[in-house]
Coordinates of C-alpha atoms and ligand atoms in Angstrom, one line a residue:
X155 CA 38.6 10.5 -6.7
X156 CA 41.8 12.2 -8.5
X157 CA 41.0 14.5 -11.5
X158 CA 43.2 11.6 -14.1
X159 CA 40.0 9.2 -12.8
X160 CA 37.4 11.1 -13.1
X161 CA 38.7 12.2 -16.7
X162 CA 38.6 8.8 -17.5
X163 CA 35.2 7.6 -16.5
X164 CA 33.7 11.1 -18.6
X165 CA 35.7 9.6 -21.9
X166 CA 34.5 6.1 -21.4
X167 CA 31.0 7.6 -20.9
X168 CA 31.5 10.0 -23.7
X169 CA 32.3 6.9 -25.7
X170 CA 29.1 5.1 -24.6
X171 CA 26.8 7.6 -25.7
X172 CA 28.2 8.2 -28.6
X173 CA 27.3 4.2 -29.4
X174 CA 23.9 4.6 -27.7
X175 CA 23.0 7.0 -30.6
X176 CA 24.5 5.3 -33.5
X177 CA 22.5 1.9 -32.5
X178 CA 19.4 3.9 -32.0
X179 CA 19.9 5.1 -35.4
X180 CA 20.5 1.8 -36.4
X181 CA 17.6 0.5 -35.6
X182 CA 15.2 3.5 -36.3
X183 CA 16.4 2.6 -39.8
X184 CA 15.2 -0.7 -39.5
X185 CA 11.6 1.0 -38.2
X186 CA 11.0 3.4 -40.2
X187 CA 11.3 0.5 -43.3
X188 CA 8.3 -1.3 -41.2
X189 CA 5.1 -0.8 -43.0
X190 CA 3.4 0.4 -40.1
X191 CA 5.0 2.1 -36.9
X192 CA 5.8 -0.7 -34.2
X193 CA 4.0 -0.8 -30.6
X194 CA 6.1 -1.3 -27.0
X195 CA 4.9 -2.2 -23.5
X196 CA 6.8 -1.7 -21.1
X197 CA 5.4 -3.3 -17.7
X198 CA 7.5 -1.7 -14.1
X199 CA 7.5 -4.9 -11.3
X200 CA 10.0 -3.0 -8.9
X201 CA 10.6 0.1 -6.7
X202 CA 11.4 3.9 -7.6
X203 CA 14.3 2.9 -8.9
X204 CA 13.1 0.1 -11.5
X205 CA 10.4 2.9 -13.0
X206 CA 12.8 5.4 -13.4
X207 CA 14.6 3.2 -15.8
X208 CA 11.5 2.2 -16.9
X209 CA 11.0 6.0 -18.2
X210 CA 14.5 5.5 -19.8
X211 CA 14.0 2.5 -21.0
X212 CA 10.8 4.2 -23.1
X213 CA 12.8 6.9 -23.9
X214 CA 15.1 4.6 -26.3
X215 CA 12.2 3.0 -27.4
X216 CA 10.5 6.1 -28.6
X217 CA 13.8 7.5 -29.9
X218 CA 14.2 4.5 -32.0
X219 CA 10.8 4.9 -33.0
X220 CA 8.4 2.6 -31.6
X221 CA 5.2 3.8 -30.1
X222 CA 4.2 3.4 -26.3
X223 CA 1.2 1.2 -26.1
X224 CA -0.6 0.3 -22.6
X225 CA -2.0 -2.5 -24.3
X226 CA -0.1 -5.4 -24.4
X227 CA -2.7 -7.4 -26.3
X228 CA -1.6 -5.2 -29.2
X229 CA 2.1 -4.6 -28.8
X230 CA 4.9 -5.9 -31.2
X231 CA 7.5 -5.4 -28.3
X232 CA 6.9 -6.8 -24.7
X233 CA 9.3 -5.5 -22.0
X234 CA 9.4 -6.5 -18.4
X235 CA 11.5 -4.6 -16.3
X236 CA 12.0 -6.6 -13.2
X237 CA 12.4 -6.6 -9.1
X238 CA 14.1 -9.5 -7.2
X239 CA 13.8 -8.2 -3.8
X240 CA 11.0 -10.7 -2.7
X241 CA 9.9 -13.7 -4.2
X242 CA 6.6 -13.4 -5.3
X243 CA 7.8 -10.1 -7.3
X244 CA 10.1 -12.7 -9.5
X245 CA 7.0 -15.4 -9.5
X246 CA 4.9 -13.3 -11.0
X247 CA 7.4 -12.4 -13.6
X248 CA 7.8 -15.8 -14.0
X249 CA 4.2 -16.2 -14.6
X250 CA 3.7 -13.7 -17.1
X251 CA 6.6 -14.8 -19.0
X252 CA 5.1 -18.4 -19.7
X253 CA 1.9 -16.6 -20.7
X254 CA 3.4 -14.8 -23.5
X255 CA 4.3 -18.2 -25.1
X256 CA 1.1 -18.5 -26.6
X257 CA 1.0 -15.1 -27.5
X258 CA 4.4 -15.5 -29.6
X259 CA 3.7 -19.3 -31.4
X260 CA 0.5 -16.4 -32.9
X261 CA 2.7 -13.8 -33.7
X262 CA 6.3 -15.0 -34.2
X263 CA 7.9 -11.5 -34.9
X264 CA 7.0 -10.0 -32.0
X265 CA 9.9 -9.1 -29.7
X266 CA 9.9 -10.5 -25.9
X267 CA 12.6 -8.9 -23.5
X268 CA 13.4 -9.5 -19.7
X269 CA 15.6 -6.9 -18.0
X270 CA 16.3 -5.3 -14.4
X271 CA 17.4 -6.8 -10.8
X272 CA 16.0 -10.4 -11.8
X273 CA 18.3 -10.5 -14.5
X274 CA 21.3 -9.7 -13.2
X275 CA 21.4 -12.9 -10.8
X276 CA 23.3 -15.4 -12.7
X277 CA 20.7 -18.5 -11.4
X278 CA 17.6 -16.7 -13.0
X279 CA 19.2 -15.9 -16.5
X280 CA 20.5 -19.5 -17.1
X281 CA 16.9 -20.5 -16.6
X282 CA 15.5 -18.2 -19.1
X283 CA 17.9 -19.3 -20.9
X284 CA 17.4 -22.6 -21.3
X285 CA 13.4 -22.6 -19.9
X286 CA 12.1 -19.7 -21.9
X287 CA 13.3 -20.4 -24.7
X288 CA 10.3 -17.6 -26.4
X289 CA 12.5 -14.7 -24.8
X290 CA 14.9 -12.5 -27.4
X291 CA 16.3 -10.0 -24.7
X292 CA 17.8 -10.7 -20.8
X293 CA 19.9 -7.5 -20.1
X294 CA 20.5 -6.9 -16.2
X295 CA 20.8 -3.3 -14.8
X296 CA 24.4 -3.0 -15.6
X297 CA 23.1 -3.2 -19.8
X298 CA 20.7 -0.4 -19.4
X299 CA 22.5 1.9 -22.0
X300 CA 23.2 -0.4 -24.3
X301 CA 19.2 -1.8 -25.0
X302 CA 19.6 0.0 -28.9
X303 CA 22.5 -2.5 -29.6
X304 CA 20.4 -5.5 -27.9
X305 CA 17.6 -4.7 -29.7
X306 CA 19.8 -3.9 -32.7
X307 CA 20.8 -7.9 -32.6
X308 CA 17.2 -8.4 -31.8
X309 CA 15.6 -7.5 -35.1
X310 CA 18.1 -9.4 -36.5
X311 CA 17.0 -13.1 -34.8
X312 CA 20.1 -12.7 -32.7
X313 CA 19.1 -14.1 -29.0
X314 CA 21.1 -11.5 -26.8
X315 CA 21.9 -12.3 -23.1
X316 CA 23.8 -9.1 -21.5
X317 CA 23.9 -9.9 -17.8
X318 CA 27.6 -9.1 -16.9
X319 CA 28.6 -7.2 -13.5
X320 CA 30.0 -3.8 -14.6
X321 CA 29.1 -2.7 -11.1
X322 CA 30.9 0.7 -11.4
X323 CA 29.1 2.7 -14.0
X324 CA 27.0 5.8 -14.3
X325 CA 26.2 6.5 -18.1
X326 CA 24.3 10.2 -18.1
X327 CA 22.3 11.5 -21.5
X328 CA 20.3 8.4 -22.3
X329 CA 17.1 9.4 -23.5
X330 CA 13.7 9.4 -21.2
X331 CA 10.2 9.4 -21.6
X332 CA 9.0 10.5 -17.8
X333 CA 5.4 9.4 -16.8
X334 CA 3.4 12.7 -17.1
X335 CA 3.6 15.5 -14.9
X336 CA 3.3 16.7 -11.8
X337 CA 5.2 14.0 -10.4
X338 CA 9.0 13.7 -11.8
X339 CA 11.9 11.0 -10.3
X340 CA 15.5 12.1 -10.4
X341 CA 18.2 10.0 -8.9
X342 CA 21.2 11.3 -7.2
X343 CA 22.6 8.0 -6.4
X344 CA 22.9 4.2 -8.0
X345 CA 23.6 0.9 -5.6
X346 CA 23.9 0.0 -2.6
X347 CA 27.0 -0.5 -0.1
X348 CA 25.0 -1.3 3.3
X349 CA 24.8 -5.1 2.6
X350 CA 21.8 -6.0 5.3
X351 CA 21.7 -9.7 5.4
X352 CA 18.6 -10.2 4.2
X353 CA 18.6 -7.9 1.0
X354 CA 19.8 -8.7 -2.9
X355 CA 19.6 -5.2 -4.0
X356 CA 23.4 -4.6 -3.6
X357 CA 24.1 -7.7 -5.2
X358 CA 21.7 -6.9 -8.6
X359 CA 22.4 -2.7 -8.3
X360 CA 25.9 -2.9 -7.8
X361 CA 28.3 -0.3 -5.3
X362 CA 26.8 3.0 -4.7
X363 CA 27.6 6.1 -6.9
X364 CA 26.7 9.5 -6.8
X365 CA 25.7 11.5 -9.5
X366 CA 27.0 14.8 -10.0
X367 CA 25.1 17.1 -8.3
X368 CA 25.5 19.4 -11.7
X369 CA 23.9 16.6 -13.1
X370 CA 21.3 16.3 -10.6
X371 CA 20.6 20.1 -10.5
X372 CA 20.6 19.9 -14.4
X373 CA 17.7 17.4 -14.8
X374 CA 15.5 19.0 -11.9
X375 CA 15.4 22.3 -14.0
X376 CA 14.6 20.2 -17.3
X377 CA 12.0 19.0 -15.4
X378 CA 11.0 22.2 -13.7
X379 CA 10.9 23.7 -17.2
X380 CA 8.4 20.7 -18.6
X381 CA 6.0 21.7 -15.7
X382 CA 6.5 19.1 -13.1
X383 CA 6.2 20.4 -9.8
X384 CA 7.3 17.7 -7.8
X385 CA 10.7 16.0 -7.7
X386 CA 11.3 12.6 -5.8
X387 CA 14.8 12.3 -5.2
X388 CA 16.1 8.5 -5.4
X389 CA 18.6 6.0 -4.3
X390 CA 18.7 3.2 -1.9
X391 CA 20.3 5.4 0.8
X392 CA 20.1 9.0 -0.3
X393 CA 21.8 10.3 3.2
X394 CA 24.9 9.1 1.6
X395 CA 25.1 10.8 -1.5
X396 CA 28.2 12.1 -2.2
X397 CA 30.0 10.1 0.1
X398 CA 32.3 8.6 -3.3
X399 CA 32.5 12.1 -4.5
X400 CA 35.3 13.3 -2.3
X401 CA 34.6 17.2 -1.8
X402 CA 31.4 18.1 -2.9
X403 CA 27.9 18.6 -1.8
X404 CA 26.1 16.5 1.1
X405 CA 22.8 15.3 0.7
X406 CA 20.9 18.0 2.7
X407 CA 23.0 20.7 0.9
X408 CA 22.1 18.8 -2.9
X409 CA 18.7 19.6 -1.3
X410 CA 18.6 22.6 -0.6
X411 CA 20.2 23.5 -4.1
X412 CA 17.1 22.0 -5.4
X413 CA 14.6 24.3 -3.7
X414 CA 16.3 27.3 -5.0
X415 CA 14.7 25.9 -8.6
X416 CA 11.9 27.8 -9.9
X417 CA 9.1 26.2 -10.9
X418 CA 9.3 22.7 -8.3
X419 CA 7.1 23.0 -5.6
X420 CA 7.4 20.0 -3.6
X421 CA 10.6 18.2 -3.2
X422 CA 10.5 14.6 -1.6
X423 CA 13.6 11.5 -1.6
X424 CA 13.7 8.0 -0.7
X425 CA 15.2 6.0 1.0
X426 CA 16.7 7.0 4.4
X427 CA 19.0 4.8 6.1
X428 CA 18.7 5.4 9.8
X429 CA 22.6 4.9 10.6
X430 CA 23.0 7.9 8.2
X431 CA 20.2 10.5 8.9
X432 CA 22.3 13.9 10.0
X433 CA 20.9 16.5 12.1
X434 CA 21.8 19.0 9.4
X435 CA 19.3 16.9 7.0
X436 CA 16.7 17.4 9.6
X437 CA 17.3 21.6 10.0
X438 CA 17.0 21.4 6.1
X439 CA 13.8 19.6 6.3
X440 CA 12.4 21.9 9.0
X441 CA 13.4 25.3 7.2
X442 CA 12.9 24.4 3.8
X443 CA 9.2 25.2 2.9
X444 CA 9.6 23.0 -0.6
X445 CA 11.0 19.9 1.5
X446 CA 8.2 17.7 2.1
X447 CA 6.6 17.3 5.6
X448 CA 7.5 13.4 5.2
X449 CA 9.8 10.9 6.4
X450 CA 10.3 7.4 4.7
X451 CA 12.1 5.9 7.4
X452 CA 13.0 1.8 7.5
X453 CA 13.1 0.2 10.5
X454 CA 12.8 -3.5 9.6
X455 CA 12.3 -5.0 13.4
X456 CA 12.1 -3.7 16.7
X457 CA 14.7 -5.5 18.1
X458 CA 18.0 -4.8 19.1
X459 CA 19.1 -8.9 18.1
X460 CA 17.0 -8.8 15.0
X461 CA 18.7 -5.3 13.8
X462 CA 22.4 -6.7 14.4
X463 CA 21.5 -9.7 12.3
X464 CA 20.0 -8.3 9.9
X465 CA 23.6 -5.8 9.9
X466 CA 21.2 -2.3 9.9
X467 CA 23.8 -0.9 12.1
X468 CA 21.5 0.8 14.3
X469 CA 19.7 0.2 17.8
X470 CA 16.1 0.8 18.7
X471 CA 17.0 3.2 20.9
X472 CA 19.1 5.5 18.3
X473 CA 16.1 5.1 15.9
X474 CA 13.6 6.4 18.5
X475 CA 15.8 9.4 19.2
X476 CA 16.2 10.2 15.3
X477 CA 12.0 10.4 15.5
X478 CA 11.9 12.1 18.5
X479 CA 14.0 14.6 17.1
X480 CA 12.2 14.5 13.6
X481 CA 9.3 15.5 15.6
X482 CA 11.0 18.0 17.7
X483 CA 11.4 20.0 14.2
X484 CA 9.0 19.4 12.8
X485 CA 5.4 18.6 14.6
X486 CA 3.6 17.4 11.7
X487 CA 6.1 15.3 9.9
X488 CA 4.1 12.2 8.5
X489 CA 6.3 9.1 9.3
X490 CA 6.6 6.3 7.4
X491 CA 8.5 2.7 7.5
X492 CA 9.4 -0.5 6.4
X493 CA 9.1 -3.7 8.2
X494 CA 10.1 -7.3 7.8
X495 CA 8.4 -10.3 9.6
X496 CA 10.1 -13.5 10.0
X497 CA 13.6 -13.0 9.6
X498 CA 15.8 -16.1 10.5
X499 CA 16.3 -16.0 13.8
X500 CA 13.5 -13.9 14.7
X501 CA 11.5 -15.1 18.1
X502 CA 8.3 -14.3 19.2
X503 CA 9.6 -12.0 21.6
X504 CA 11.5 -10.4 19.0
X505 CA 8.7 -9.8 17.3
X506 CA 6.8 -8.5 20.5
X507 CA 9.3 -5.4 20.1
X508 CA 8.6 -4.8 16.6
X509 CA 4.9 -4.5 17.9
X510 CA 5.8 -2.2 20.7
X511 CA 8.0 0.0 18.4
X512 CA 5.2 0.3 16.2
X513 CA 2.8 1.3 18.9
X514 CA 5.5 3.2 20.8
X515 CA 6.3 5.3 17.0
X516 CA 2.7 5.5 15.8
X517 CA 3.4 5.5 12.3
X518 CA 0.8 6.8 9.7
X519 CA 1.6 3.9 7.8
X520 CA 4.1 0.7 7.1
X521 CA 4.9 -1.3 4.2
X522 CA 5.5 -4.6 6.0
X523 CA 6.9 -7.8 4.3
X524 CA 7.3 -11.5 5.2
X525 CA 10.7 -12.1 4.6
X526 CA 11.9 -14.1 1.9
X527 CA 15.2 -15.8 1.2
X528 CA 17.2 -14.6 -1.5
X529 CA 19.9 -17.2 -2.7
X530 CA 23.9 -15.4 -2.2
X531 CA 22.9 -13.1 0.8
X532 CA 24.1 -14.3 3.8
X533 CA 20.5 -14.5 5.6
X534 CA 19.5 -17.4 3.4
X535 CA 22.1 -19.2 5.6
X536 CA 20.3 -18.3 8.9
X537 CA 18.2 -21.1 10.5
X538 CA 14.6 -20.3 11.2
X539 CA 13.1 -20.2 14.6
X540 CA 9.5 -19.3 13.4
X541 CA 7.3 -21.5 11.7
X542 CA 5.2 -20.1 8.1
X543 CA 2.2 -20.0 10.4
X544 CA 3.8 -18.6 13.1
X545 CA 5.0 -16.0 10.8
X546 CA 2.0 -15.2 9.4
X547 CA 0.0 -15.2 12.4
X548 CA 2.4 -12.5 13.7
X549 CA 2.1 -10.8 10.0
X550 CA -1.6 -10.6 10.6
X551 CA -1.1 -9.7 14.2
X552 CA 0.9 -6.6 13.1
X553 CA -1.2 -5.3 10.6
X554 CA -4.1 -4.9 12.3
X555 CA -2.2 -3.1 14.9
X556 CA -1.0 -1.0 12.2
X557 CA -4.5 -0.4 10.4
X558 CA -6.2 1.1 13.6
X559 CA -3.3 3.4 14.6
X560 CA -3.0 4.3 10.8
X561 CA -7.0 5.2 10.3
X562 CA -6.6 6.9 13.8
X563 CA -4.2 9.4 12.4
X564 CA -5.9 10.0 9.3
X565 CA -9.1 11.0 11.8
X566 CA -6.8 13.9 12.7
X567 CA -7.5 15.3 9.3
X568 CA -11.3 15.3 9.3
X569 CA -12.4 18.9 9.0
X570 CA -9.1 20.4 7.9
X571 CA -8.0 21.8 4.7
X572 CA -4.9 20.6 3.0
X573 CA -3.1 21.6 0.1
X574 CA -3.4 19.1 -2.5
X575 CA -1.5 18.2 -6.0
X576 CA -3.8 16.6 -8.4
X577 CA -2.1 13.8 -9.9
X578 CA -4.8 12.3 -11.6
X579 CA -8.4 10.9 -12.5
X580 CA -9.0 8.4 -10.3
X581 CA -9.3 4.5 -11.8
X582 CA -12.3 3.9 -10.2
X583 CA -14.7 7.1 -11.6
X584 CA -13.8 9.5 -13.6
X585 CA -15.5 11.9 -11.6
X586 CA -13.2 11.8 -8.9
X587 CA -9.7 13.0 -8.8
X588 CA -6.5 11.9 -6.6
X589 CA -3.7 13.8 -5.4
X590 CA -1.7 14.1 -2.1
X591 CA -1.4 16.1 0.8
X592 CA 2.4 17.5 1.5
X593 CA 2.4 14.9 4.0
X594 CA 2.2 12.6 1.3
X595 CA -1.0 11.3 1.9
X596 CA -3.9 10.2 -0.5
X597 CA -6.6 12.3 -1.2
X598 CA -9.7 11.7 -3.5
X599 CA -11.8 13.9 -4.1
X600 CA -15.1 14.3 -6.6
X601 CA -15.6 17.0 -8.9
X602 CA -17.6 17.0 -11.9
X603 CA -17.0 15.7 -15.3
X604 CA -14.1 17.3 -17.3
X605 CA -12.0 18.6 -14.5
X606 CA -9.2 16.0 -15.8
X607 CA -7.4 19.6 -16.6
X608 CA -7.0 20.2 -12.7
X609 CA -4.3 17.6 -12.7
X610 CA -0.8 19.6 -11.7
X611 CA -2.3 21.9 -9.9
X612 CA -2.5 22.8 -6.5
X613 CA -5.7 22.7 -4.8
X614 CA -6.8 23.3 -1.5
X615 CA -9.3 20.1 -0.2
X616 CA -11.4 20.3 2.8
X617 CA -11.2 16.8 4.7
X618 CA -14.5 15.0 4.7
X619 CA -13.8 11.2 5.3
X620 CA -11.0 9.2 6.6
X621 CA -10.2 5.7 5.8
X622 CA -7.1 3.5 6.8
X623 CA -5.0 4.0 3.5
X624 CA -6.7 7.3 2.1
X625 CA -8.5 10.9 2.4
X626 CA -11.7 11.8 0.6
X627 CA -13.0 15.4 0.7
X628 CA -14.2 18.2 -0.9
X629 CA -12.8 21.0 -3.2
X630 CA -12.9 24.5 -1.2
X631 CA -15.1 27.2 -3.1
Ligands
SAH766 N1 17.1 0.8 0.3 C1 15.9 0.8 1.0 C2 14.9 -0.2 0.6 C3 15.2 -1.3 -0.3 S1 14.1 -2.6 -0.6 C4 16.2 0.7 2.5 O1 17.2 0.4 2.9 O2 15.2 0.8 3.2 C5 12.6 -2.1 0.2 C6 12.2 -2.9 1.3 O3 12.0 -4.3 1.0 C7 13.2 -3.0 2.5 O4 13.1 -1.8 3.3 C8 12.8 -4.2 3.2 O5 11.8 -3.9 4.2 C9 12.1 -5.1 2.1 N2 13.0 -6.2 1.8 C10 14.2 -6.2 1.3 N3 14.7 -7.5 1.1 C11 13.7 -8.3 1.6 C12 13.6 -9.7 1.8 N4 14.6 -10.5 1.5 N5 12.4 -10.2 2.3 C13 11.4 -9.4 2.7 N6 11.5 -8.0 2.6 C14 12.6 -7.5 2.1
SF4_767 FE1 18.9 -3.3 0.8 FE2 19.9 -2.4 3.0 FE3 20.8 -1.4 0.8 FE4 18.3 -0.9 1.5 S1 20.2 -0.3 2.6 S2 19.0 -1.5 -0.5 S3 17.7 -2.8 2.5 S4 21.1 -3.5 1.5
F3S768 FE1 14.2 -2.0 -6.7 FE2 13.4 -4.5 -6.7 FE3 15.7 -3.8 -7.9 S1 13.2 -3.0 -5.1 S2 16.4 -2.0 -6.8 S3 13.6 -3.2 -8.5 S4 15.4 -5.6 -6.6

C-alpha cells in the first residue's frame, strides 16, 4: 500500500469515528430523558469473530447508555448478532425472531435488531424485510460502526436496513465492553480471501485486512493492563496476517511481539489455514513459553479429491507432514480440527480417508459438521453422490471413532498435574469451578463454596477423572 493510500483510509476512518461519537451522543440524549435507564440483550449465534463484535456491539450500547441485561424477558432492546455458515445456525435465528412477535404486539416500544453474517446476504434481509415485519434494525457486518446512527433512526420509528457491501474497511476506536477477564479476543485480521467452495464467510466478511500490528500490540496491553491474562488472537486465517500490509510484521513475528507484554500469560489464535502454516510459526510456537501448546488445525476431509473441490489448496500428504513436524517441536502439542461430512461429491471411499486421517492424526478432539449448502458459493452447484442417510450414517460413523480416540488421550492426563486458569463457576454447581489446561483442555474442578474469587488465577489441578470432552480433578494443597 503507498503512503497517499494509507493516508486516506486513516482520514476516512478519522471521519467515521468522529460520527460514531456524535450519534452516540445523540442518542444518550434521548436515554438519559427515559424515566428509567433502558435494558439490552445481546445474544452471540456465531464464531470468535461474531462475539468479539458482540463485545463491541455492547460497548456502544453501554456508551449510549443502556444497561446489559442477560435477561431477555426484561430487556427494552433485543439484539441478535448472527452466523450464516451452516443452516441450522440461521434457523434458529429464524426461530427466535418469530418468537419475539408476541413479545413486541405486549410491549410495542421495545427495540428488535438483526445484525452480523445473516444479514449481509442480500436473500435473508429482503425476507426480514418483508416477513418480519416486528424487526427495527438489519445491519450486516460492514454497518458495525455505524449501530449509534441505526439506532439513532431507531428511537425515532425509522425502520433502518444497512446491509451494503463496503468490503474494504477497518474502523479502529469503537467502543467495547469485553466478557470478563481472564479470557480477552483481539483480532489481527478481518475477511476472508481463500474462497473454499463450500464456505459463505468470504462472501458475508468481505476481503481480508490486517490490522496494524501497533494496533494489535495497543489493545493486548489495554487488555493486559485490565487483568486479562489470556489473549486469543483472531481471524479466519491468521497465518496470513500481514500479507495486505506490504512491509511489516508476519504473523509469528506479531506473535512474538505479543509475548514480550507484561501481564498476558497465555497467548492462543485461530484459525490456521494449512496451505499457510510456516516453519517459522512453528519455531515461535516451540520457543515461546506464553504460545499455547495448541493447534487449531482444519482439515475438512481426508481426501485428496474432496480437498481439491472443496479448493483448500492442500494435499493429505502436506497436512500430515505439517503435524508431523508440529509434533517434532513440540511433543505435547494438543491438536485440534475441523471436519465436514457430506460434501457434494463426496463418496464413501472418500469418506473412508477422512476416517483413516483421523485415526492416522489422533486428534484430541474435532468439530465435525454435515455440510450444508449455502446459496452463491460455488458448492451449492455440486451434485451429491451421498444420500442424507448415508451422510449421517457416516456422521455417526465418524464420531464415535472420534470419541474413543478423544477420551483415550484425555486418559493420558489421569494422575498428572496441570496448570489451570480458572475461568469460571461452573453452570452446573456452584461448587465447582472450570478452567483449562495450556493445552486448551477443560478442566472442572470442586472447591468449596465462595472460591468464585479463584477465577483468573492460575492453579495447579491434579488429574482425577477423564471423560470424552472434559478433565475433573482436584486442587493441589
Ligand atoms: N476460517 C476457518 C473457519 C471458518 S468456519 C477455517 O478456514 O478453518 C468454521 C468451520 O465451519 C469450517 O472450518 C468448516 O469446517 C465449517 N463450515 C464452513 N462452511 C460450512 C458449510 N457450508 N457446511 C458445513 N460446515 C461448514
Ligand atoms: Fe471459509 Fe475457507 Fe475462509 Fe475458512 S479459509 S473462512 S473455511 S473460505
Ligand atoms: Fe463467524 Fe458464522 Fe460469520 S462462523 S464469520 S459468525 S458466518
Amino acid at each position: 500500500m503507498t503512503e497517499s493510500n494509507k493516508s486516506n483510509i486513516t482520514r476516512a476512518a478519522d471521519a467515521e469515528q468522529m460520527r460514531q461519537q456524535d450519534y452516540i451522543a445523540r442518542v444518550r440524549t434521548i436515554i438519559e430523558a427515559m424515566p428509567a435507564r433502558p435494558k439490552a440483550y445481546v445474544e452471540t449465534y456465531g464464531c470468535q469473530q461474531n462475539s468479539a463484535d458482540s463485545e463491541r456491539l455492547k460497548g456502544m450500547l453501554c456508551d449510549m447508555g443502556y444497561e446489559m441485561s442477560g435477561d431477555i424477558k426484561s430487556a427494552d432492546l433485543v439484539l441478535y448478532n448472527t452466523c450464516a455458515v451452516r443452516e441450522n445456525a440461521e434457523l434458529r435465528v429464524f426461530g427466535n425472531i418469530g418468537a419475539l412477535k408476541h413479545k413486541k404486539a405486549k410491549k410495542p416500544d421495545m427495540l428488535i435488531g438483526v445484525c452480523g453474517c445473516m444479514m449481509q446476504q442480500e436473500h435473508i434481509a429482503k425476507t426480514i424485510k418483508s416477513k418480519y415485519k416486528h424487526v427495527d434494525m438489519v445491519f450486516g457486518t460492514h454497518a458495525l460502526r455505524r449501530f449509534p446512527e441505526i439506532l439513532f433512526c431507531a428511537l425515532g420509528k425509522t425502520r433502518v436496513f444497512d446491509t451494503a457491501d463496503e468490503a474494504g474497511t477497518i474502523t479502529e476506536g469503537i467502543p467495547i465492553r469485553r466478557d470478563p477477564p481472564p479470557l480477552a479476543k483481539v483480532s489481527v485480521t478481518y475477511g476472508c480471501n481463500n474462497f473454499c467452495t463450500y464456505c459463505i464467510v468470504p462472501y458475508v466478511r468481505g476481503r481480508e485486512r490486517s490490522r496494524s500490528a501497533e494496533d494489535i500490540l495497543n489493545e493486548c496491553r489495554e487488555t493486559a493492563e485490565k487483568g486479562y491474562k489470556e489473549v486469543m488472537l483472531l481471524g479466519q486465517n491468521v497465518n496470513s496476517y500481514g500479507n495486505d500490509l506490504g512491509a511489516g510484521l508476519s504473523f509469528s513475528e506479531l506473535l512474538e511481539q505479543v509475548c514480550r507484554i507484561d501481564g498476558i500469560e497465555r497467548i492462543r489464535f485461530m484459525t490456521s489455514h494449512p496451505k499457510d502454516i510456516s516453519d517459522r510459526l512453528i519455531e515461535v510456537m516451540a520457543r515461546e513459553k506464553k504460545v499455547c501448546n495448541q493447534l487449531h488445525l482444519p482439515i475438512q476431509s481426508g481426501s485428496d479429491r474432496v480437498l481439491e473441490m472443496m479448493n483448500r489448496r492442500y494435499t493429505r500428504a502436506s497436512y500430515l507432514e505439517i503435524i508431523r513436524k508440529v509434533r517434532a517441536a513440540i511433543p505435547d502439542i494438543v491438536l485440534t480440527t475441523d471436519v465436514i461430512v457430506g460434501f457434494p461429491g463426496e463418496t464413501n471411499e472418500d469418506f473412508e480417508q477422512t476416517l483413516s486421517l483421523l485415526k492416522e492424526v489422533e486428534f484430541d478432539m474435532i468439530f465435525s459438521f454435515i455440510y450444508s449448502k449455502r446459496v452463491g458459493t460455488p458448492a451449492a452447484e455440486m451434485p451429491d453422490c451421498l444420500t442424507d442417510e448415508e451422510k449421517h450414517a457416516n456422521f455417526d460413523r465418524m464420531l464415535k471413532v472420534q470419541n474413543e480416540i478423544s477420551k483415550r488421550l484425555n486418559e493420558r492426563y489421569l494422575g498428572t498435574v496441570q496448570r489451570v486458569l480458572v475461568e469460571g463457576v461452573s453452570k452446573t454447581s456452584i461448587n465447582t469451578l472450570t478452567g483449562r489446561t495450556e493445552g486448551g483442555k477443560v478442566v472442572n474442578f470442586s472447591c468449596p463454596e465462595g472460591r468464585g474469587s479463584l477465577v483468573g488465577e492460575l492453579l495447579d489441578i491434579e488429574i482425577t477423572d477423564a471423560q470424552t470432552w472434559s478433565l475433573f480433578g482436584r486442587l493441589k494443597a
